[in-house]
PDB file of C-alpha atoms in Angstrom:
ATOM      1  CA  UNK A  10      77.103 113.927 102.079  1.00 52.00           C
ATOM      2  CA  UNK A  11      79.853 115.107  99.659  1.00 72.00           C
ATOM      3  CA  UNK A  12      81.155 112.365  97.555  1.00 86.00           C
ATOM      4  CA  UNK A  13      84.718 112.791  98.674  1.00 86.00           C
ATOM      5  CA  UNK A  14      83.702 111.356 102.224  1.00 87.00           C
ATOM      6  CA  UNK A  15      83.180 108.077 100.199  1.00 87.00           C
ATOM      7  CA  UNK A  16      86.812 108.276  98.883  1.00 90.00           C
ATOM      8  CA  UNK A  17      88.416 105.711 101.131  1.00 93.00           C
ATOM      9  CA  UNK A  18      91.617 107.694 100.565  1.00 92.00           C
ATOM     10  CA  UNK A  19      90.107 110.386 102.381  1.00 91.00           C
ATOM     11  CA  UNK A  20      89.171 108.168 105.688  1.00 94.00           C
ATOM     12  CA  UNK A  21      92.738 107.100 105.659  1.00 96.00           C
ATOM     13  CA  UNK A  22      93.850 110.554 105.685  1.00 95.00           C
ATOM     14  CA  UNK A  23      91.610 111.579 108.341  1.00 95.00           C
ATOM     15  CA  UNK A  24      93.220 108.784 110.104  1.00 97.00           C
ATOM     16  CA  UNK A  25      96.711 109.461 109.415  1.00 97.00           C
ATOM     17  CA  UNK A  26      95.737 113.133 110.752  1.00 96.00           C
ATOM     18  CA  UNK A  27      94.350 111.800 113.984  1.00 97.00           C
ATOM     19  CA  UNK A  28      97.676 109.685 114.559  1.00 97.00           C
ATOM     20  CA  UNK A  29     100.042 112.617 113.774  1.00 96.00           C
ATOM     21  CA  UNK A  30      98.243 114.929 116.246  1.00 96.00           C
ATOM     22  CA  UNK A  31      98.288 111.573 118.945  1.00 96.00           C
ATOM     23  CA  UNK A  32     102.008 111.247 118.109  1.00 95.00           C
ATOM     24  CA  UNK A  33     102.763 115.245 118.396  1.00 94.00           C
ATOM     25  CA  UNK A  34     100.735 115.797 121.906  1.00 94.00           C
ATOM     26  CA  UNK A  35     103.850 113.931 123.060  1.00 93.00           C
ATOM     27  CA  UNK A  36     106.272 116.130 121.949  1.00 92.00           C
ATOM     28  CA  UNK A  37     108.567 118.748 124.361  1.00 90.00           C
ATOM     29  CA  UNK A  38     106.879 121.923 125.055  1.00 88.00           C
ATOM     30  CA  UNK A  39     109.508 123.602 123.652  1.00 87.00           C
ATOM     31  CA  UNK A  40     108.315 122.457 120.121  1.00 83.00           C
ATOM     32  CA  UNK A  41     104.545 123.239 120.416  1.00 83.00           C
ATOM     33  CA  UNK A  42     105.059 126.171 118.070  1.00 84.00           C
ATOM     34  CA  UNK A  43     108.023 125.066 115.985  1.00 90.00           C
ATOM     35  CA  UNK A  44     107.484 121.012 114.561  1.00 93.00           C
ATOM     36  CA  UNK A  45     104.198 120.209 115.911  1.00 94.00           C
ATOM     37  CA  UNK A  46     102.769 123.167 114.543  1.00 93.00           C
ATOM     38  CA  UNK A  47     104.377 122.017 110.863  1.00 95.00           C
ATOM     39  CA  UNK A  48     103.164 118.324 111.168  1.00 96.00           C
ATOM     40  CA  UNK A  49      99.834 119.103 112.366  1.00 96.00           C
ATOM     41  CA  UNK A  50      99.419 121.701 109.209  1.00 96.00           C
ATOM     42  CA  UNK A  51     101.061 119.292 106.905  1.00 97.00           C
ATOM     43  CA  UNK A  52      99.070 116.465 108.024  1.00 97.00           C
ATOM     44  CA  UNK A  53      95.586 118.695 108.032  1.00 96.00           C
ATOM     45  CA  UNK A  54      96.537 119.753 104.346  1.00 96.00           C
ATOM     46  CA  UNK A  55      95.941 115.922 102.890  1.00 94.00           C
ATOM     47  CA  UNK A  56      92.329 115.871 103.709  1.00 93.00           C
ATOM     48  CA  UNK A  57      91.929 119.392 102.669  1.00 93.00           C
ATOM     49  CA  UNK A  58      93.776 118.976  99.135  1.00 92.00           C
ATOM     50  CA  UNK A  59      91.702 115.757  98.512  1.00 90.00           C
ATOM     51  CA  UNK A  60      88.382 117.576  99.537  1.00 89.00           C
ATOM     52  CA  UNK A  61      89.282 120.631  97.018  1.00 88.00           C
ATOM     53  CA  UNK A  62      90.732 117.977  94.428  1.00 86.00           C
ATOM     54  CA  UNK A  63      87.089 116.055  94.242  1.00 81.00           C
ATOM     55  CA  UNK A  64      84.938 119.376  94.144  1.00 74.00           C
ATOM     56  CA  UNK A  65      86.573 120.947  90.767  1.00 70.00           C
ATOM     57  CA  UNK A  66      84.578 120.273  87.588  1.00 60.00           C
ATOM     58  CA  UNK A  67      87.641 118.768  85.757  1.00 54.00           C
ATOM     59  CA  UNK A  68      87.335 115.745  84.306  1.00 60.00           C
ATOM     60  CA  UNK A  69      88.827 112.563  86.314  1.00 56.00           C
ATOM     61  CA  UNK A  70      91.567 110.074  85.329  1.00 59.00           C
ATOM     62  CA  UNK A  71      91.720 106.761  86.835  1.00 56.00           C
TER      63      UNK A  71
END
């Protein structure tokens, strides 16, 4: 298992991703391809960036 699947900043993420695409299947039709497309990428991109952010061989700050 990679260690950013420990992060529990991750798992929240994951979580806030999950609710967005809840809260978006909602939405009018009309928007499928307009703001649910952008909240759905914007909400993907968290987990992502935090995935990428843990792999680099930089040193950490805490």
């Amino acid at each position: 298992m990679h260690k950013f699947k420990q992060l529990e900043i991750w798992k929240q993420s994951r979580e806030f991703c999950t609710q967005i695409y809840k809260l978006t299947s909602v939405f009018p039709h009309e928007e499928k391809f307009g703001l649910v497309n952008q909240l759905r990428r914007a909400a993907v991109s968290i987990p992502s960036n935090i995935a990428e952010g843990s792999s680099r061989k930089s040193k950490k700050r805490l």
